mmCIF file of C-alpha atoms in Angstrom:
data_model
loop_
_atom_site.group_PDB
_atom_site.id
_atom_site.type_symbol
_atom_site.label_atom_id
_atom_site.label_comp_id
_atom_site.label_asym_id
_atom_site.label_seq_id
_atom_site.Cartn_x
_atom_site.Cartn_y
_atom_site.Cartn_z
ATOM 1 C CA UNK A 1 -20.152 91.155 64.390
ATOM 2 C CA UNK A 2 -17.981 94.123 63.462
ATOM 3 C CA UNK A 3 -17.290 94.838 59.821
ATOM 4 C CA UNK A 4 -13.873 96.045 58.714
ATOM 5 C CA UNK A 5 -13.620 99.545 57.337
ATOM 6 C CA UNK A 6 -12.538 98.262 53.909
ATOM 7 C CA UNK A 7 -14.967 95.730 52.520
ATOM 8 C CA UNK A 8 -14.880 93.819 49.271
ATOM 9 C CA UNK A 9 -18.006 94.739 47.304
ATOM 10 C CA UNK A 10 -19.462 91.533 45.917
ATOM 11 C CA UNK A 11 -22.108 90.906 43.299
ATOM 12 C CA UNK A 12 -23.819 87.522 43.370
ATOM 13 C CA UNK A 13 -25.052 86.103 40.068
ATOM 14 C CA UNK A 14 -27.895 83.669 40.598
ATOM 15 C CA UNK A 15 -30.575 83.683 43.293
ATOM 16 C CA UNK A 16 -31.134 79.943 43.278
ATOM 17 C CA UNK A 17 -30.610 77.253 45.943
ATOM 18 C CA UNK A 18 -26.849 77.558 46.551
ATOM 19 C CA UNK A 19 -26.994 81.342 46.808
ATOM 20 C CA UNK A 20 -29.919 81.128 49.222
ATOM 21 C CA UNK A 21 -28.343 78.362 51.303
ATOM 22 C CA UNK A 22 -24.822 79.760 51.418
ATOM 23 C CA UNK A 23 -23.567 82.780 49.503
ATOM 24 C CA UNK A 24 -25.955 85.549 50.481
ATOM 25 C CA UNK A 25 -25.535 84.934 54.172
ATOM 26 C CA UNK A 26 -21.783 84.296 53.871
ATOM 27 C CA UNK A 27 -21.292 87.708 52.241
ATOM 28 C CA UNK A 28 -23.329 89.352 54.966
ATOM 29 C CA UNK A 29 -21.409 87.600 57.752
ATOM 30 C CA UNK A 30 -17.889 88.118 56.378
ATOM 31 C CA UNK A 31 -15.843 90.719 58.251
ATOM 32 C CA UNK A 32 -14.236 92.153 55.144
ATOM 33 C CA UNK A 33 -16.908 91.758 52.466
ATOM 34 C CA UNK A 34 -20.407 93.008 51.766
ATOM 35 C CA UNK A 35 -23.298 91.837 49.651
ATOM 36 C CA UNK A 36 -23.324 94.792 47.309
ATOM 37 C CA UNK A 37 -25.445 93.464 44.422
ATOM 38 C CA UNK A 38 -27.550 90.480 43.400
ATOM 39 C CA UNK A 39 -28.551 89.506 39.894
ATOM 40 C CA UNK A 40 -30.946 86.996 38.332
ATOM 41 C CA UNK A 41 -33.107 86.838 35.232
ATOM 42 C CA UNK A 42 -36.105 85.912 37.385
ATOM 43 C CA UNK A 43 -37.575 89.164 38.684
ATOM 44 C CA UNK A 44 -39.596 87.442 41.406
ATOM 45 C CA UNK A 45 -36.470 85.789 42.839
ATOM 46 C CA UNK A 46 -34.547 89.058 42.839
ATOM 47 C CA UNK A 47 -37.392 90.865 44.592
ATOM 48 C CA UNK A 48 -37.779 88.265 47.319
ATOM 49 C CA UNK A 49 -34.047 87.871 47.960
ATOM 50 C CA UNK A 50 -33.540 91.619 48.037
ATOM 51 C CA UNK A 51 -36.250 91.923 50.694
ATOM 52 C CA UNK A 52 -34.431 89.380 52.869
ATOM 53 C CA UNK A 53 -30.755 90.217 52.316
ATOM 54 C CA UNK A 54 -30.943 93.937 51.468
ATOM 55 C CA UNK A 55 -28.152 94.401 48.904
ATOM 56 C CA UNK A 56 -27.311 97.929 47.802
ATOM 57 C CA UNK A 57 -28.509 97.299 44.241
ATOM 58 C CA UNK A 58 -30.274 94.600 42.240
ATOM 59 C CA UNK A 59 -30.029 93.609 38.597
ATOM 60 C CA UNK A 60 -31.815 91.370 36.147
ATOM 61 C CA UNK A 61 -29.196 91.910 33.466
ATOM 62 C CA UNK A 62 -25.765 90.383 34.135
ATOM 63 C CA UNK A 63 -24.055 92.801 31.785
ATOM 64 C CA UNK A 64 -25.437 95.729 33.764
ATOM 65 C CA UNK A 65 -24.069 94.324 37.015
ATOM 66 C CA UNK A 66 -20.665 93.760 35.428
ATOM 67 C CA UNK A 67 -20.690 97.359 34.185
ATOM 68 C CA UNK A 68 -21.191 98.643 37.736
ATOM 69 C CA UNK A 69 -17.780 100.002 38.842
ATOM 70 C CA UNK A 70 -18.699 99.461 42.486
ATOM 71 C CA UNK A 71 -18.794 95.677 42.015
ATOM 72 C CA UNK A 72 -15.264 94.404 42.638
ATOM 73 C CA UNK A 73 -15.830 90.655 42.640
ATOM 74 C CA UNK A 74 -18.515 88.295 41.388
ATOM 75 C CA UNK A 75 -19.815 85.063 42.842
ATOM 76 C CA UNK A 76 -21.105 82.783 40.086
ATOM 77 C CA UNK A 77 -23.910 80.748 41.646
ATOM 78 C CA UNK A 78 -25.655 79.532 38.520
ATOM 79 C CA UNK A 79 -26.063 76.048 37.042
ATOM 80 C CA UNK A 80 -22.849 74.088 36.372
ATOM 81 C CA UNK A 81 -23.220 74.358 32.606
ATOM 82 C CA UNK A 82 -23.098 78.181 32.838
ATOM 83 C CA UNK A 83 -20.131 78.522 35.211
ATOM 84 C CA UNK A 84 -17.359 79.061 32.676
ATOM 85 C CA UNK A 85 -19.423 81.383 30.495
ATOM 86 C CA UNK A 86 -20.390 83.599 33.412
ATOM 87 C CA UNK A 87 -16.930 83.550 34.985
ATOM 88 C CA UNK A 88 -15.340 84.463 31.648
ATOM 89 C CA UNK A 89 -17.630 87.458 31.258
ATOM 90 C CA UNK A 90 -16.723 88.646 34.753
ATOM 91 C CA UNK A 91 -12.999 88.403 33.970
ATOM 92 C CA UNK A 92 -13.507 90.346 30.765
ATOM 93 C CA UNK A 93 -15.167 93.058 32.850
ATOM 94 C CA UNK A 94 -12.173 93.205 35.204
ATOM 95 C CA UNK A 95 -13.807 91.446 38.168
ATOM 96 C CA UNK A 96 -12.338 88.776 40.417
ATOM 97 C CA UNK A 97 -14.463 85.623 40.494
ATOM 98 C CA UNK A 98 -15.551 83.010 43.003
ATOM 99 C CA UNK A 99 -17.315 80.305 41.018
ATOM 100 C CA UNK A 100 -19.309 77.469 42.509
ATOM 101 C CA UNK A 101 -17.935 73.971 42.089
ATOM 102 C CA UNK A 102 -17.507 72.292 39.744
ATOM 103 C CA UNK A 103 -15.597 74.924 37.817
ATOM 104 C CA UNK A 104 -16.988 73.587 34.550
ATOM 105 C CA UNK A 105 -18.283 70.512 32.821
ATOM 106 C CA UNK A 106 -15.373 69.878 30.434
ATOM 107 C CA UNK A 107 -11.612 69.966 30.930
ATOM 108 C CA UNK A 108 -11.138 72.124 27.838
ATOM 109 C CA UNK A 109 -13.393 74.968 28.984
ATOM 110 C CA UNK A 110 -11.776 74.990 32.428
ATOM 111 C CA UNK A 111 -8.288 75.230 30.914
ATOM 112 C CA UNK A 112 -9.432 78.077 28.682
ATOM 113 C CA UNK A 113 -10.778 79.954 31.706
ATOM 114 C CA UNK A 114 -7.505 79.403 33.552
ATOM 115 C CA UNK A 115 -5.561 80.905 30.649
ATOM 116 C CA UNK A 116 -7.922 83.880 30.533
ATOM 117 C CA UNK A 117 -7.488 84.564 34.254
ATOM 118 C CA UNK A 118 -3.703 84.460 33.899
ATOM 119 C CA UNK A 119 -3.841 86.757 30.887
ATOM 120 C CA UNK A 120 -5.926 89.350 32.738
ATOM 121 C CA UNK A 121 -4.093 88.964 36.045
ATOM 122 C CA UNK A 122 -7.310 88.324 37.949
ATOM 123 C CA UNK A 123 -8.246 85.779 40.576
ATOM 124 C CA UNK A 124 -10.599 82.897 39.869
ATOM 125 C CA UNK A 125 -11.375 80.820 42.909
ATOM 126 C CA UNK A 126 -13.503 77.670 42.933
ATOM 127 C CA UNK A 127 -16.014 77.304 45.751
ATOM 128 C CA UNK A 128 -14.490 74.158 47.212
ATOM 129 C CA UNK A 129 -14.876 75.769 50.603
ATOM 130 C CA UNK A 130 -13.828 72.864 52.805
ATOM 131 C CA UNK A 131 -10.140 73.830 52.682
ATOM 132 C CA UNK A 132 -11.129 77.105 54.379
ATOM 133 C CA UNK A 133 -12.786 75.261 57.241
ATOM 134 C CA UNK A 134 -10.629 76.154 60.275
ATOM 135 C CA UNK A 135 -10.376 72.513 61.371
ATOM 136 C CA UNK A 136 -9.170 71.293 57.981
ATOM 137 C CA UNK A 137 -6.798 74.258 57.727
ATOM 138 C CA UNK A 138 -5.314 73.329 61.093
ATOM 139 C CA UNK A 139 -4.998 69.684 60.022
ATOM 140 C CA UNK A 140 -3.000 70.834 56.993
ATOM 141 C CA UNK A 141 -0.753 72.950 59.206
ATOM 142 C CA UNK A 142 -0.177 69.990 61.518
ATOM 143 C CA UNK A 143 0.687 67.764 58.529
ATOM 144 C CA UNK A 144 3.092 70.298 57.023
ATOM 145 C CA UNK A 145 4.863 71.393 60.209
ATOM 146 C CA UNK A 146 4.802 68.553 62.722
ATOM 147 C CA UNK A 147 3.970 65.200 61.156
ATOM 148 C CA UNK A 148 7.126 64.566 59.165
ATOM 149 C CA UNK A 149 6.926 62.532 55.977
ATOM 150 C CA UNK A 150 3.483 61.554 54.734
ATOM 151 C CA UNK A 151 2.850 57.826 54.477
ATOM 152 C CA UNK A 152 -0.788 57.519 53.449
ATOM 153 C CA UNK A 153 -4.082 59.363 53.234
ATOM 154 C CA UNK A 154 -7.613 58.014 53.275
ATOM 155 C CA UNK A 155 -10.598 60.248 52.602
ATOM 156 C CA UNK A 156 -14.294 59.558 52.159
ATOM 157 C CA UNK A 157 -17.429 61.398 51.104
ATOM 158 C CA UNK A 158 -20.557 59.320 51.616
ATOM 159 C CA UNK A 159 -23.968 60.840 51.062
ATOM 160 C CA UNK A 160 -26.937 59.390 52.929
ATOM 161 C CA UNK A 161 -30.217 58.033 51.613
ATOM 162 C CA UNK A 162 -32.121 60.295 54.000
ATOM 163 C CA UNK A 163 -30.029 63.455 53.701
ATOM 164 C CA UNK A 164 -32.795 65.448 52.013
ATOM 165 C CA UNK A 165 -35.299 64.361 54.638
ATOM 166 C CA UNK A 166 -33.026 66.016 57.192
ATOM 167 C CA UNK A 167 -32.155 69.135 55.226
ATOM 168 C CA UNK A 168 -35.716 69.758 54.094
ATOM 169 C CA UNK A 169 -36.724 69.913 57.745
ATOM 170 C CA UNK A 170 -33.811 72.000 58.969
ATOM 171 C CA UNK A 171 -32.916 74.404 56.192
ATOM 172 C CA UNK A 172 -34.997 77.429 55.294
ATOM 173 C CA UNK A 173 -37.480 76.712 52.534
ATOM 174 C CA UNK A 174 -35.725 77.524 49.263
ATOM 175 C CA UNK A 175 -37.546 79.871 46.915
ATOM 176 C CA UNK A 176 -37.937 78.826 43.297
ATOM 177 C CA UNK A 177 -39.142 80.604 40.186
ATOM 178 C CA UNK A 178 -40.706 79.492 36.929
ATOM 179 C CA UNK A 179 -38.646 82.172 35.188
ATOM 180 C CA UNK A 180 -35.232 80.896 36.276
ATOM 181 C CA UNK A 181 -32.803 80.012 33.491
ATOM 182 C CA UNK A 182 -32.047 76.293 33.333
ATOM 183 C CA UNK A 183 -29.644 74.265 31.185
ATOM 184 C CA UNK A 184 -30.905 72.355 28.196
ATOM 185 C CA UNK A 185 -31.993 68.838 29.133
ATOM 186 C CA UNK A 186 -31.542 67.284 32.568
ATOM 187 C CA UNK A 187 -27.966 67.688 33.919
ATOM 188 C CA UNK A 188 -28.697 65.088 36.601
ATOM 189 C CA UNK A 189 -29.793 62.418 34.139
ATOM 190 C CA UNK A 190 -26.257 61.018 33.931
ATOM 191 C CA UNK A 191 -25.766 60.167 37.601
ATOM 192 C CA UNK A 192 -22.161 59.057 37.253
ATOM 193 C CA UNK A 193 -21.105 62.349 35.731
ATOM 194 C CA UNK A 194 -23.262 64.425 38.063
ATOM 195 C CA UNK A 195 -21.979 62.754 41.256
ATOM 196 C CA UNK A 196 -18.332 62.929 40.206
ATOM 197 C CA UNK A 197 -18.574 66.612 39.288
ATOM 198 C CA UNK A 198 -20.762 67.805 42.133
ATOM 199 C CA UNK A 199 -19.606 65.606 45.021
ATOM 200 C CA UNK A 200 -16.329 64.056 43.934
ATOM 201 C CA UNK A 201 -14.871 67.541 43.513
ATOM 202 C CA UNK A 202 -15.019 68.048 47.301
ATOM 203 C CA UNK A 203 -13.309 64.730 47.958
ATOM 204 C CA UNK A 204 -10.487 65.304 45.480
ATOM 205 C CA UNK A 205 -9.916 68.892 46.614
ATOM 206 C CA UNK A 206 -9.622 67.883 50.272
ATOM 207 C CA UNK A 207 -7.196 65.084 49.360
ATOM 208 C CA UNK A 208 -5.003 67.474 47.334
ATOM 209 C CA UNK A 209 -5.132 70.125 50.052
ATOM 210 C CA UNK A 210 -3.882 67.708 52.700
ATOM 211 C CA UNK A 211 -1.727 65.328 50.679
ATOM 212 C CA UNK A 212 -0.412 67.443 47.811
ATOM 213 C CA UNK A 213 -0.640 66.887 44.088
ATOM 214 C CA UNK A 214 -2.084 63.586 42.869
ATOM 215 C CA UNK A 215 0.021 62.106 40.072
ATOM 216 C CA UNK A 216 -1.703 58.765 39.450
ATOM 217 C CA UNK A 217 -5.174 57.293 40.016
ATOM 218 C CA UNK A 218 -6.777 53.908 39.532
ATOM 219 C CA UNK A 219 -10.507 53.688 40.126
ATOM 220 C CA UNK A 220 -12.957 50.860 40.645
ATOM 221 C CA UNK A 221 -16.682 51.500 40.279
ATOM 222 C CA UNK A 222 -19.774 49.524 41.237
ATOM 223 C CA UNK A 223 -23.463 50.383 40.870
ATOM 224 C CA UNK A 224 -26.168 48.420 42.679
ATOM 225 C CA UNK A 225 -29.726 49.061 43.920
ATOM 226 C CA UNK A 226 -29.560 52.714 42.921
ATOM 227 C CA UNK A 227 -26.282 53.313 44.767
ATOM 228 C CA UNK A 228 -22.965 54.353 43.213
ATOM 229 C CA UNK A 229 -19.542 53.681 44.704
ATOM 230 C CA UNK A 230 -16.067 54.679 43.546
ATOM 231 C CA UNK A 231 -12.933 53.384 45.288
ATOM 232 C CA UNK A 232 -9.955 55.294 43.945
ATOM 233 C CA UNK A 233 -6.335 54.345 44.634
ATOM 234 C CA UNK A 234 -4.084 57.400 44.375
ATOM 235 C CA UNK A 235 -0.405 58.189 44.374
ATOM 236 C CA UNK A 236 0.828 61.588 45.529
ATOM 237 C CA UNK A 237 3.805 63.490 44.190
ATOM 238 C CA UNK A 238 5.862 62.762 47.317
ATOM 239 C CA UNK A 239 5.439 58.996 46.855
ATOM 240 C CA UNK A 240 2.768 58.516 49.510
ATOM 241 C CA UNK A 241 -0.395 56.598 48.682
ATOM 242 C CA UNK A 242 -4.079 57.297 49.133
ATOM 243 C CA UNK A 243 -7.542 55.812 49.025
ATOM 244 C CA UNK A 244 -10.614 57.888 48.154
ATOM 245 C CA UNK A 245 -14.163 56.638 48.752
ATOM 246 C CA UNK A 246 -17.096 58.348 47.030
ATOM 247 C CA UNK A 247 -20.394 56.594 47.747
ATOM 248 C CA UNK A 248 -23.821 57.882 46.764
ATOM 249 C CA UNK A 249 -25.689 56.976 48.853
ATOM 250 C CA UNK A 250 -24.933 54.935 51.951
ATOM 251 C CA UNK A 251 -27.675 53.274 54.013
ATOM 252 C CA UNK A 252 -26.554 55.083 57.145
ATOM 253 C CA UNK A 253 -25.768 58.599 58.336
ATOM 254 C CA UNK A 254 -23.922 60.993 56.079
ATOM 255 C CA UNK A 255 -20.242 60.676 56.890
ATOM 256 C CA UNK A 256 -17.280 62.545 55.496
ATOM 257 C CA UNK A 257 -13.711 62.845 56.676
ATOM 258 C CA UNK A 258 -10.129 61.700 56.359
ATOM 259 C CA UNK A 259 -7.225 59.941 58.041
ATOM 260 C CA UNK A 260 -3.614 60.917 57.399
ATOM 261 C CA UNK A 261 -0.673 58.826 58.590
ATOM 262 C CA UNK A 262 2.791 60.344 58.923
ATOM 263 C CA UNK A 263 6.267 59.839 60.284
ATOM 264 C CA UNK A 264 5.640 61.387 63.696
ATOM 265 C CA UNK A 265 1.892 61.321 64.042
ATOM 266 C CA UNK A 266 -1.520 60.995 62.463
ATOM 267 C CA UNK A 267 -4.615 63.084 61.885
ATOM 268 C CA UNK A 268 -8.217 61.937 61.933
ATOM 269 C CA UNK A 269 -10.900 64.357 60.795
ATOM 270 C CA UNK A 270 -14.670 64.226 60.511
ATOM 271 C CA UNK A 271 -15.923 67.131 58.475
ATOM 272 C CA UNK A 272 -19.249 68.915 58.941
ATOM 273 C CA UNK A 273 -22.048 67.015 57.241
ATOM 274 C CA UNK A 274 -24.052 69.532 55.205
ATOM 275 C CA UNK A 275 -25.489 73.051 55.434
ATOM 276 C CA UNK A 276 -28.508 73.088 57.678
ATOM 277 C CA UNK A 277 -27.319 70.338 60.003
ATOM 278 C CA UNK A 278 -26.163 71.860 63.257
ATOM 279 C CA UNK A 279 -23.940 69.079 64.504
ATOM 280 C CA UNK A 280 -21.114 68.826 66.941
ATOM 281 C CA UNK A 281 -18.195 67.336 65.100
ATOM 282 C CA UNK A 282 -15.020 65.996 66.660
ATOM 283 C CA UNK A 283 -11.536 66.500 65.344
ATOM 284 C CA UNK A 284 -8.456 64.769 66.651
ATOM 285 C CA UNK A 285 -4.790 64.632 65.899
ATOM 286 C CA UNK A 286 -2.075 62.742 67.669
ATOM 287 C CA UNK A 287 1.659 63.029 67.633
ATOM 288 C CA UNK A 288 4.368 61.001 69.318
ATOM 289 C CA UNK A 289 7.376 63.006 70.467
ATOM 290 C CA UNK A 290 10.604 61.702 71.901
ATOM 291 C CA UNK A 291 12.756 63.338 74.533
ATOM 292 C CA UNK A 292 15.710 62.001 76.433
ATOM 293 C CA UNK A 293 17.403 62.724 79.733
ATOM 294 C CA UNK A 294 20.460 61.014 81.199
ATOM 295 C CA UNK A 295 20.309 57.432 80.063
ATOM 296 C CA UNK A 296 16.553 57.203 79.537
ATOM 297 C CA UNK A 297 13.994 58.044 76.930
ATOM 298 C CA UNK A 298 10.468 59.287 77.511
ATOM 299 C CA UNK A 299 7.643 58.722 75.062
ATOM 300 C CA UNK A 300 4.732 61.111 75.351
ATOM 301 C CA UNK A 301 1.483 61.235 73.427
ATOM 302 C CA UNK A 302 -0.059 64.606 72.763
ATOM 303 C CA UNK A 303 -3.647 64.755 71.649
ATOM 304 C CA UNK A 304 -5.444 67.630 70.024
ATOM 305 C CA UNK A 305 -9.192 67.793 70.057
ATOM 306 C CA UNK A 306 -11.862 70.276 69.265
ATOM 307 C CA UNK A 307 -15.573 70.706 68.839
ATOM 308 C CA UNK A 308 -16.962 72.166 65.675
ATOM 309 C CA UNK A 309 -20.440 73.535 65.084
ATOM 310 C CA UNK A 310 -21.553 73.577 61.483
ATOM 311 C CA UNK A 311 -23.417 76.660 60.341
ATOM 312 C CA UNK A 312 -26.027 76.924 57.652
ATOM 313 C CA UNK A 313 -23.493 78.669 55.417
ATOM 314 C CA UNK A 314 -20.884 75.946 55.964
ATOM 315 C CA UNK A 315 -18.369 78.328 57.506
ATOM 316 C CA UNK A 316 -17.488 77.454 61.073
ATOM 317 C CA UNK A 317 -15.676 78.664 64.142
ATOM 318 C CA UNK A 318 -13.519 76.130 65.909
ATOM 319 C CA UNK A 319 -11.340 75.974 68.988
ATOM 320 C CA UNK A 320 -8.431 73.570 69.064
ATOM 321 C CA UNK A 321 -7.122 72.568 72.466
ATOM 322 C CA UNK A 322 -3.944 70.608 73.097
ATOM 323 C CA UNK A 323 -3.466 68.688 76.306
ATOM 324 C CA UNK A 324 -1.179 70.878 78.379
ATOM 325 C CA UNK A 325 2.028 69.588 79.880
ATOM 326 C CA UNK A 326 3.876 71.741 82.379
ATOM 327 C CA UNK A 327 6.998 73.550 81.250
ATOM 328 C CA UNK A 328 9.057 71.720 83.848
ATOM 329 C CA UNK A 329 7.906 68.349 82.503
ATOM 330 C CA UNK A 330 8.785 69.350 78.940
ATOM 331 C CA UNK A 331 12.245 70.487 80.018
ATOM 332 C CA UNK A 332 12.779 67.317 82.015
ATOM 333 C CA UNK A 333 12.072 65.311 78.878
ATOM 334 C CA UNK A 334 14.490 67.393 76.847
ATOM 335 C CA UNK A 335 11.851 68.458 74.336
ATOM 336 C CA UNK A 336 12.385 71.474 72.129
ATOM 337 C CA UNK A 337 10.242 74.592 72.170
ATOM 338 C CA UNK A 338 8.984 73.558 68.727
ATOM 339 C CA UNK A 339 7.716 70.278 70.145
ATOM 340 C CA UNK A 340 5.946 72.065 72.979
ATOM 341 C CA UNK A 341 3.740 73.638 70.310
ATOM 342 C CA UNK A 342 0.746 75.605 71.465
ATOM 343 C CA UNK A 343 -1.782 74.965 74.182
ATOM 344 C CA UNK A 344 -4.708 76.748 72.596
ATOM 345 C CA UNK A 345 -5.524 78.214 69.245
ATOM 346 C CA UNK A 346 -8.593 79.878 67.842
ATOM 347 C CA UNK A 347 -9.402 80.191 64.166
ATOM 348 C CA UNK A 348 -12.043 82.199 62.374
ATOM 349 C CA UNK A 349 -13.307 82.283 58.800
ATOM 350 C CA UNK A 350 -12.082 85.140 56.662
ATOM 351 C CA UNK A 351 -13.199 85.871 53.135
ATOM 352 C CA UNK A 352 -10.490 84.230 51.020
ATOM 353 C CA UNK A 353 -10.433 86.891 48.315
ATOM 354 C CA UNK A 354 -9.172 89.716 50.534
#
């Protein structure tokens, strides 16, 4: 991998599980960013992570890292209850921020952070990374450019009862420390709140990314045998409807994805399961196009498919291939150059804060 000459110098706050499973390696792999600094109160965590990921500098004091003029942006990878506090301090120090989801634990503190970011003219980005997945980004492009009016969207996020059995065997062993700072009490004690914040945020963000703003919701909830299920009926700003399914946890494989139905075609997507699972995932989209010659009409079905390999850091490379039809055949059907679309396209992950 070749790094660009100009790289965003990033400081990561927090050396816990999400930083170890995603952010450290993502910074190192990004073409236009570098892992410049890491910071954590736990000295043993900082020492061990520095030995593995080799940042330029390390800190145990967050204020000292924020005072470093070389740090241009901060990734907040601490516990949910600390997100707004730590992001606010970074903004006050003049740093752009990527904060892990959920942004916060109350609506009020999130709105206050939004106002602060606008006041300082800095970027705060939430780590709902799925919209930067090349497959999902292409699905959005297909919806916006080729599918016509949106009719309906269905999306689901269903954790599995044996997910941790899989990840514990496939992911690197996460390093913990007795000196790590933890929130007061047990944030996971209230399962409803924890699942909606931590997992429902992905589902809602994907739905908004593909379908637009949600203007109305009506949810039904059921809890049985230690499982939690939300079925949420939604209405989008353009008048289309949606159905969101958040289930924790299903007695089957993890499955996550969406279906979008439109005027001229549909999209079906199955998103990568979880970091640490190296799985081949299929994407498909179909569109019906009409062309006419003298006195006859021709109906053709174009299919788009790709294979996607999930990486441990969640960021993926994907190739999308459209079934090719010869130029002569397209012209014979009277189809426009816009309808011919592309035969192949490659996408790569780029650090979104460039």
